[in-house]
PDB file of C-alpha atoms in Angstrom:
ATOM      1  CA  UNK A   1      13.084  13.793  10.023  1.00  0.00           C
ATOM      2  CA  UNK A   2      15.936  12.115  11.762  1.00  0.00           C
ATOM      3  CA  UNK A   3      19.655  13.724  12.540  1.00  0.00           C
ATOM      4  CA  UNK A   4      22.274  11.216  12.682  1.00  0.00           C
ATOM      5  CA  UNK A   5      26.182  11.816  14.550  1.00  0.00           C
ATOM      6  CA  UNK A   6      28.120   9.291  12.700  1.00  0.00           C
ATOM      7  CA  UNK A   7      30.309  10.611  10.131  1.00  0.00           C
ATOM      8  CA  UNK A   8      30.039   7.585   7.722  1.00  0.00           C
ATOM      9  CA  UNK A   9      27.958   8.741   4.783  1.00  0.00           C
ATOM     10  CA  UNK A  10      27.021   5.841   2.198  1.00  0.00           C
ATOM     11  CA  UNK A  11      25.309   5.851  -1.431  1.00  0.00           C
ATOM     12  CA  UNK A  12      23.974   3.124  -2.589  1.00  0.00           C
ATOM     13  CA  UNK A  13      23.018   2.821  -6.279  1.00  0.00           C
ATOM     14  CA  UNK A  14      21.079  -0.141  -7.277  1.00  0.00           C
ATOM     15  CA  UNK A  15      19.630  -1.370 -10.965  1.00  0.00           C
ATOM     16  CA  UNK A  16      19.559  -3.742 -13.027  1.00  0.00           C
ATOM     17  CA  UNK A  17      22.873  -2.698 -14.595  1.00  0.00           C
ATOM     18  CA  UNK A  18      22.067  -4.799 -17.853  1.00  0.00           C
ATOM     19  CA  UNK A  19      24.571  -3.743 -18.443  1.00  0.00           C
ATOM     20  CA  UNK A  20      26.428  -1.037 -16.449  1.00  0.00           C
ATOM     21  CA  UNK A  21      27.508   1.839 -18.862  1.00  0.00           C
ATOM     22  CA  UNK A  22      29.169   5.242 -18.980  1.00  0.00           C
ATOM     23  CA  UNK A  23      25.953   7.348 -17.737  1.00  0.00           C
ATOM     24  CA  UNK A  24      25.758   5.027 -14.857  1.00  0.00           C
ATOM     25  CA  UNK A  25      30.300   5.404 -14.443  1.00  0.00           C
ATOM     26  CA  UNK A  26      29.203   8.768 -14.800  1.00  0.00           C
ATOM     27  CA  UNK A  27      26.942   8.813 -12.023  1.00  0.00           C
ATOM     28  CA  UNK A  28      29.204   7.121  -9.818  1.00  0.00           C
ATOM     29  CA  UNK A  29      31.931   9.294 -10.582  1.00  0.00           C
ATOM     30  CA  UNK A  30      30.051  12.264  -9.611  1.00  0.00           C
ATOM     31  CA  UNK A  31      29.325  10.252  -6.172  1.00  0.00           C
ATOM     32  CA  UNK A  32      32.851   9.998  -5.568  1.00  0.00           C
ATOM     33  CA  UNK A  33      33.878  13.407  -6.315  1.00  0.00           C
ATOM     34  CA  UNK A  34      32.163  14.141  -2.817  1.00  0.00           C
ATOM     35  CA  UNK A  35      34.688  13.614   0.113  1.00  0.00           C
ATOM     36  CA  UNK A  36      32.124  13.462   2.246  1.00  0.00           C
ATOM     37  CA  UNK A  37      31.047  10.246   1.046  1.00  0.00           C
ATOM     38  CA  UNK A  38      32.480   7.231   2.935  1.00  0.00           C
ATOM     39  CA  UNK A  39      31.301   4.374   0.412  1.00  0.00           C
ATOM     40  CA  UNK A  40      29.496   3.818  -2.545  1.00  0.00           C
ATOM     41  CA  UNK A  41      27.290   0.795  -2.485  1.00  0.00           C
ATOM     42  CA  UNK A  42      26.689  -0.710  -6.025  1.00  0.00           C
ATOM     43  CA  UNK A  43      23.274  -3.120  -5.466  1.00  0.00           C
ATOM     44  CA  UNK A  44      22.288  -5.697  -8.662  1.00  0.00           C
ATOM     45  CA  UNK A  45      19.107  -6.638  -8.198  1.00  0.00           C
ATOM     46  CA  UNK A  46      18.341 -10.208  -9.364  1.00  0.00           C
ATOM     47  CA  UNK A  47      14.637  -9.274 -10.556  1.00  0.00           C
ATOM     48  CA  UNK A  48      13.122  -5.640 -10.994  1.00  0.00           C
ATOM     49  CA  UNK A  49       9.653  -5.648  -9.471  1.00  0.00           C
ATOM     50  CA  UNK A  50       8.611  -2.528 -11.825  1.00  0.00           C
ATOM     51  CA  UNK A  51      10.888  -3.513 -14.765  1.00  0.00           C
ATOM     52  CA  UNK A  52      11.460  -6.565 -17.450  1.00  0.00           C
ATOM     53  CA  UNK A  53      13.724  -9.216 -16.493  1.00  0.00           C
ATOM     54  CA  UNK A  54      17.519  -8.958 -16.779  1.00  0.00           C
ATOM     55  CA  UNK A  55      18.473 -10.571 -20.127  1.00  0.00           C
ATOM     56  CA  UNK A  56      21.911 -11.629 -19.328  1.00  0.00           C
ATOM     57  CA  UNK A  57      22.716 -13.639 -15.889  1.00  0.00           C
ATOM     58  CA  UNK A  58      22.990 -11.883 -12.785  1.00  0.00           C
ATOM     59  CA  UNK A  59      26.239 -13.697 -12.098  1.00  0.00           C
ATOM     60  CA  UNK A  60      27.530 -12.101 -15.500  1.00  0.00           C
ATOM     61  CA  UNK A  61      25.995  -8.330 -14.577  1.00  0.00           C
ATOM     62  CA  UNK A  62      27.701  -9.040 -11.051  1.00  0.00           C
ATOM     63  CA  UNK A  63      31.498 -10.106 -12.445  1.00  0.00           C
ATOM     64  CA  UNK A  64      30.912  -6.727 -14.840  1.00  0.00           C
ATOM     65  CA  UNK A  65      30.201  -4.526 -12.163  1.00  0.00           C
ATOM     66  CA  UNK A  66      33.029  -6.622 -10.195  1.00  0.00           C
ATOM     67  CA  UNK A  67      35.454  -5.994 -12.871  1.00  0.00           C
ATOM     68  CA  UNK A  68      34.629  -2.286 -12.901  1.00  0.00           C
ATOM     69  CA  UNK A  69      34.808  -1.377  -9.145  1.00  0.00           C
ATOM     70  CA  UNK A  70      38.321  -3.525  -9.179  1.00  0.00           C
ATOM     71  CA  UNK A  71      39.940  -1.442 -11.856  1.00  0.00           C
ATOM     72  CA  UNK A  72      38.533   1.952 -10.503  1.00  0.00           C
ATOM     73  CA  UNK A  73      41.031   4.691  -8.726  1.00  0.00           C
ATOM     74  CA  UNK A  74      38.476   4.488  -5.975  1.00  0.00           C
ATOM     75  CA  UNK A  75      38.339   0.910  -5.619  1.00  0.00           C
ATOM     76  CA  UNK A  76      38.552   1.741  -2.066  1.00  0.00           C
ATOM     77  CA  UNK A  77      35.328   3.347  -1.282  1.00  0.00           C
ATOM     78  CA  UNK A  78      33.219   1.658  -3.578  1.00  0.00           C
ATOM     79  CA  UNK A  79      31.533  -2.170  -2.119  1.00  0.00           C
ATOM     80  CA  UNK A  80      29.754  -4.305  -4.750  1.00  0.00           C
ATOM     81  CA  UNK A  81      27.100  -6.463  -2.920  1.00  0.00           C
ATOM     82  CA  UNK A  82      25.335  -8.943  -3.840  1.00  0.00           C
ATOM     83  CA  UNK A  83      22.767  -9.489  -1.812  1.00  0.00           C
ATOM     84  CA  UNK A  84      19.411  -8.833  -3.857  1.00  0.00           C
ATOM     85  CA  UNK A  85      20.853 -11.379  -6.230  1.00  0.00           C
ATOM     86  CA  UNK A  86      21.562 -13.690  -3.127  1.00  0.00           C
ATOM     87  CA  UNK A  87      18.150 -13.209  -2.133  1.00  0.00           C
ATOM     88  CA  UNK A  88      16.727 -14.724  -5.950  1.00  0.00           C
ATOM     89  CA  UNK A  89      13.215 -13.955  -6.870  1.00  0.00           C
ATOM     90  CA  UNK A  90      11.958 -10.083  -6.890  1.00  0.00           C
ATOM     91  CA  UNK A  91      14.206  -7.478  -5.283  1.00  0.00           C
ATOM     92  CA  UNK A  92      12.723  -4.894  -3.060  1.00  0.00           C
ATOM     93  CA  UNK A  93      14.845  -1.686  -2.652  1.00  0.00           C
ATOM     94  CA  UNK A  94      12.983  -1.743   0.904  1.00  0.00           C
ATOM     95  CA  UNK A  95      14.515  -5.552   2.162  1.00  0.00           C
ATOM     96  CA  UNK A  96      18.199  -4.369   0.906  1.00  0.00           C
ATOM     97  CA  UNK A  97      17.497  -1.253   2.915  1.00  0.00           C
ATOM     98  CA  UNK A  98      16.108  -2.450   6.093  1.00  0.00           C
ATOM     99  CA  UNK A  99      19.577  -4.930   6.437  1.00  0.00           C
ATOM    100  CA  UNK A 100      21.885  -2.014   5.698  1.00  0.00           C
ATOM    101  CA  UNK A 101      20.082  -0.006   8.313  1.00  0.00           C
ATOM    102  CA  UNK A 102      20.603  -2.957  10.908  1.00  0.00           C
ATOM    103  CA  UNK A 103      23.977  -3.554  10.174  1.00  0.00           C
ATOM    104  CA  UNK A 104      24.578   0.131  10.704  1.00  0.00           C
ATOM    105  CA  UNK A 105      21.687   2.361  11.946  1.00  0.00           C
ATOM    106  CA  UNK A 106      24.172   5.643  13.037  1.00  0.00           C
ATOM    107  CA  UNK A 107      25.452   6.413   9.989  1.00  0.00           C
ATOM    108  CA  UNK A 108      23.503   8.236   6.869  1.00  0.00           C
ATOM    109  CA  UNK A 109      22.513   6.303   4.243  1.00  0.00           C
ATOM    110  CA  UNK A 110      21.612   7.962   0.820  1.00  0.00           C
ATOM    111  CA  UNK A 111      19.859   6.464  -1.923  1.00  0.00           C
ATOM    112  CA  UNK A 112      20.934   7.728  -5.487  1.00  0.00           C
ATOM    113  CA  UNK A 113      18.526   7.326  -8.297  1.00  0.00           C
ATOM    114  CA  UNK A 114      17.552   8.753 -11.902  1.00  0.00           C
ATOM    115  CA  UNK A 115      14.575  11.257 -12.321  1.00  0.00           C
ATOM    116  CA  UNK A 116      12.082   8.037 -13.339  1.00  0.00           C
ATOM    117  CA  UNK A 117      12.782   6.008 -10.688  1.00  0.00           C
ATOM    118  CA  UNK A 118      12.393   8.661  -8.089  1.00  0.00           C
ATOM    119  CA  UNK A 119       9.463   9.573 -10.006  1.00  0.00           C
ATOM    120  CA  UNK A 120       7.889   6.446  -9.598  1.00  0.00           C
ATOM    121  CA  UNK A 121       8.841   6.292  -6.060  1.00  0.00           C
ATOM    122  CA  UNK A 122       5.114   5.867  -4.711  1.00  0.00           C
ATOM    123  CA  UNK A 123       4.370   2.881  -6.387  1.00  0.00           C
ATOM    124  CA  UNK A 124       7.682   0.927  -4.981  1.00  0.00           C
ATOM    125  CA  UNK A 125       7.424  -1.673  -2.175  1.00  0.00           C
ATOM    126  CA  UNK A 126       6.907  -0.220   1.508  1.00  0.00           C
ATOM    127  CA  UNK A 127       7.872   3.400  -0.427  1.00  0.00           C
ATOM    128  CA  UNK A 128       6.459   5.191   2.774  1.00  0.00           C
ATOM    129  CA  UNK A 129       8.808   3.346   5.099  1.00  0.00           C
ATOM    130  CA  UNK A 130      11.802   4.364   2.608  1.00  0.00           C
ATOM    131  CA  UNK A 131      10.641   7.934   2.168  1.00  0.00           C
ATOM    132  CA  UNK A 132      10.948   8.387   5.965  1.00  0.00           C
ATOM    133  CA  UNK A 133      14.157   6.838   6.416  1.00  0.00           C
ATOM    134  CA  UNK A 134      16.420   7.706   3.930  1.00  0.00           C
ATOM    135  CA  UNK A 135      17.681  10.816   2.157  1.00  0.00           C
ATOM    136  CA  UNK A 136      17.571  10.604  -1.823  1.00  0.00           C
ATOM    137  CA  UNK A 137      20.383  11.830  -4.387  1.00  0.00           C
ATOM    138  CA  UNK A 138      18.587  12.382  -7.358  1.00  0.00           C
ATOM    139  CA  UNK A 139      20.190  12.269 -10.890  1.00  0.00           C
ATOM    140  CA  UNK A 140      18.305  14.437 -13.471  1.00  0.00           C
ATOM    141  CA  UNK A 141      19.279  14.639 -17.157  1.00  0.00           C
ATOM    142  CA  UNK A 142      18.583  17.817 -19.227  1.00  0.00           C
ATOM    143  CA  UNK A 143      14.916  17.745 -21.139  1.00  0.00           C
ATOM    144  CA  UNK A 144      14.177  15.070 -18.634  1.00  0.00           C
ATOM    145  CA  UNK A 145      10.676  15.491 -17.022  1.00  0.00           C
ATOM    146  CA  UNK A 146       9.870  17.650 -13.975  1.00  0.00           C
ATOM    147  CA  UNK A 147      10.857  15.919 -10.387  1.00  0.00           C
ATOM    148  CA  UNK A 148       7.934  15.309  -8.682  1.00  0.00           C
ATOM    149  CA  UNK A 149       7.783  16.319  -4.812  1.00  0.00           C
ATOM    150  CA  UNK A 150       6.600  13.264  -2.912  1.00  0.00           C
ATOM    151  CA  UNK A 151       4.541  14.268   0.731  1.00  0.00           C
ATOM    152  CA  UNK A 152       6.509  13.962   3.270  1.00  0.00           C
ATOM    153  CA  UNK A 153      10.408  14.475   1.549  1.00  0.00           C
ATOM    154  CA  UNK A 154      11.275  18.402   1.551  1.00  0.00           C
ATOM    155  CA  UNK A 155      13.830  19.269  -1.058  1.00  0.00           C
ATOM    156  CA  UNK A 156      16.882  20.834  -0.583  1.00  0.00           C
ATOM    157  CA  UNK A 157      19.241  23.095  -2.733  1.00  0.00           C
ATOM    158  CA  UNK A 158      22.552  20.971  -1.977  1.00  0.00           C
ATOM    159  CA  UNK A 159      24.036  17.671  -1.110  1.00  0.00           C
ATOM    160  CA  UNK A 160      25.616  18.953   1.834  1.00  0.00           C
ATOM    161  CA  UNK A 161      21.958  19.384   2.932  1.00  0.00           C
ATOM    162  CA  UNK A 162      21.101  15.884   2.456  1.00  0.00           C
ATOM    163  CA  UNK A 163      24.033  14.386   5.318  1.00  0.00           C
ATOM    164  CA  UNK A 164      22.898  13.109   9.060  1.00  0.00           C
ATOM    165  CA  UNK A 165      18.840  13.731   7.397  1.00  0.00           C
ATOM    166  CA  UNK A 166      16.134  11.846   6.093  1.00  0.00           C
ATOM    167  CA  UNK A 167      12.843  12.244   4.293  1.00  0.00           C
ATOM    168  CA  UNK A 168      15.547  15.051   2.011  1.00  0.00           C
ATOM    169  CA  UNK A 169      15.932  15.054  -1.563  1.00  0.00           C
ATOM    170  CA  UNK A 170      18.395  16.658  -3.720  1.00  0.00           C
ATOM    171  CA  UNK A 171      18.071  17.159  -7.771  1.00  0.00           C
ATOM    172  CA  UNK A 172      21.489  16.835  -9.205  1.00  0.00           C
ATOM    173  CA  UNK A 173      22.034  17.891 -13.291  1.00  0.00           C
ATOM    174  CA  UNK A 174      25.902  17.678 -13.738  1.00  0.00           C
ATOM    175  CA  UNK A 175      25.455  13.973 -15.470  1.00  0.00           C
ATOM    176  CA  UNK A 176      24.194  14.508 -18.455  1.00  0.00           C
ATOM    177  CA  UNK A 177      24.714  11.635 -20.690  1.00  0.00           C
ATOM    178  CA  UNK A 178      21.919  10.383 -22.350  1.00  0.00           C
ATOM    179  CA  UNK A 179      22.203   6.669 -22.222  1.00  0.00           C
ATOM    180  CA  UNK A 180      19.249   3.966 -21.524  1.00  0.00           C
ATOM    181  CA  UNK A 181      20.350   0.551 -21.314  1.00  0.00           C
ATOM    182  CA  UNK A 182      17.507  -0.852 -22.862  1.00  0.00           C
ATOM    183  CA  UNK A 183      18.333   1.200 -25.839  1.00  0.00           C
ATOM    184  CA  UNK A 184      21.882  -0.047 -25.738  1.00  0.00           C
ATOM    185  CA  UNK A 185      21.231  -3.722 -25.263  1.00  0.00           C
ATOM    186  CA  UNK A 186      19.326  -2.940 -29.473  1.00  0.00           C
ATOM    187  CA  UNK A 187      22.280  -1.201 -30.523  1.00  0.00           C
ATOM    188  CA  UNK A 188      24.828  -3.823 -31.807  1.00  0.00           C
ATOM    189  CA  UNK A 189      27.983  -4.896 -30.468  1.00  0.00           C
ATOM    190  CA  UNK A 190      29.799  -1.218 -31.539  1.00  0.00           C
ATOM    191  CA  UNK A 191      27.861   0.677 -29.543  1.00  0.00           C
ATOM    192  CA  UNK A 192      27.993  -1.270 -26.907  1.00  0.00           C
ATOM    193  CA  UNK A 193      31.814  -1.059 -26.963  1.00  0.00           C
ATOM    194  CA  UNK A 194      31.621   2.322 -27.038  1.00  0.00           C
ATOM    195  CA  UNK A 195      29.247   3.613 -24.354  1.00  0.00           C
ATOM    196  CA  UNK A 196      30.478   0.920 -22.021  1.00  0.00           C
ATOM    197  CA  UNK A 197      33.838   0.832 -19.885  1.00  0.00           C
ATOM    198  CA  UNK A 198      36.394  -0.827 -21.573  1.00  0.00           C
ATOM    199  CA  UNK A 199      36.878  -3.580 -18.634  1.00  0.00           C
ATOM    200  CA  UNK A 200      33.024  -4.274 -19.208  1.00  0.00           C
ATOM    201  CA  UNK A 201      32.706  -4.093 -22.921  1.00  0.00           C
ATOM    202  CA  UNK A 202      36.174  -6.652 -23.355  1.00  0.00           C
ATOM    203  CA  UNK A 203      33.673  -8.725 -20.953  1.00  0.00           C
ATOM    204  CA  UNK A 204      30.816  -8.641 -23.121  1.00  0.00           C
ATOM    205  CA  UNK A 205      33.118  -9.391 -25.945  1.00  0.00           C
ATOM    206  CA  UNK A 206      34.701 -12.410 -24.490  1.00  0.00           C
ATOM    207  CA  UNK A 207      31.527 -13.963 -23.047  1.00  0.00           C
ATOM    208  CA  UNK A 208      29.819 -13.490 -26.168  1.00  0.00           C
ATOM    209  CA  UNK A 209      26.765 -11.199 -24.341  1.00  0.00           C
ATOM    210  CA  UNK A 210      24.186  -9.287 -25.950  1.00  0.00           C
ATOM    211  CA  UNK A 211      24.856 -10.736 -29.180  1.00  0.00           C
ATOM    212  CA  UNK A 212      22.110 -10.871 -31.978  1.00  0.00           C
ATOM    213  CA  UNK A 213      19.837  -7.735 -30.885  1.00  0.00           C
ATOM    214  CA  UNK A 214      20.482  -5.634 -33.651  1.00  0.00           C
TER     215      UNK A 214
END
């Protein structure tokens, strides 16, 4: 376990964002509401390596998420980057990690992530590495199955806990909105409009995405 000086204190949030909607604003909201936290680093990845392919573009998920970070009171702290989708072919949580940490290895960097995805954790590319160098902000919905404890990551009672440490996890239940965007994307264009932002879902709308899958 590592104990960092520098007061920056960065979240990234990556997914496939296909598309971004209001659990995942919700998510990012609850991010910001922490004043400790210097930026919020929204990652697309170009191709899930546990996950089905992205059905719309990644240059169309990237203008969305874009488009949402622009019109956002916080526009400030929040960074879009592109990199994974840069990169092309699979995206590894653990090659957009390693190049934030050498850009800037003083600072913390938190990971923030939904109960599944931490769940899964052990099965994700080099997860050892990324279980001893990061800290983890975990996002659980209510009725949503028990957090797992990984070896080697202690979990702690606050997020406060979680800043200048690694190997750390913290279980967060104030978002509760039950949203899957794989549900969504089946849902036709008026639910879509309505569990998206409006900058996204006038996006969708005028680029003709998603249509059909009802």
């Amino acid at each position: 376990m590592a104990r960092f000086v520098n007061p920056d204190i960065r979240v990234v949030y990556g997914g496939t964002f296909d598309p971004f909607h209001l659990a995942h604003e919700a998510v990012c909201n609850t991010i910001l509401e922490q004043t400790e936290v210097t930026e919020l680093r929204l990652i697309p990845c170009a191709q899930p390596a546990l996950k089905d392919a992205a059905t719309v573009p990644a240059e169309a998920r990237l203008a969305m998420l874009k488009l949402w970070q622009s019109s956002h009171p916080q526009a400030g702290r929040i960074v879009v980057d592109d990199q994974e989708i840069r990169r092309q072919g699979v995206s590894y949580t653990s090659d957009t990690i390693a190049r934030l940490q050498s850009e800037d290895n003083q600072g913390t960097w938190l990971f923030a992530l939904g109960t599944d995805a931490w769940n899964s954790l052990p099965k994700w590319h080099h997860a050892v590495t990324l279980m001893e160098t990061l800290s983890f902000w975990v996002f659980q919905r209510q009725g949503e199955a028990l957090v797992t404890v990984h070896p080697g990551v202690q979990r702690v009672d606050d997020f406060e806990s979680l800043i200048g440490q690694t190997s750390q996890f913290y279980v967060d239940g104030r978002v509760d909105i039950k949203l899957a965007s794989s549900q969504l994307r089946q849902s036709g264009q008026a639910c879509l409009r309505q569990q998206t932002p409006k900058v996204i879902s006038d996006y969708i709308d005028s680029h003709g995405l998603y249509q059909n899958r009802s």
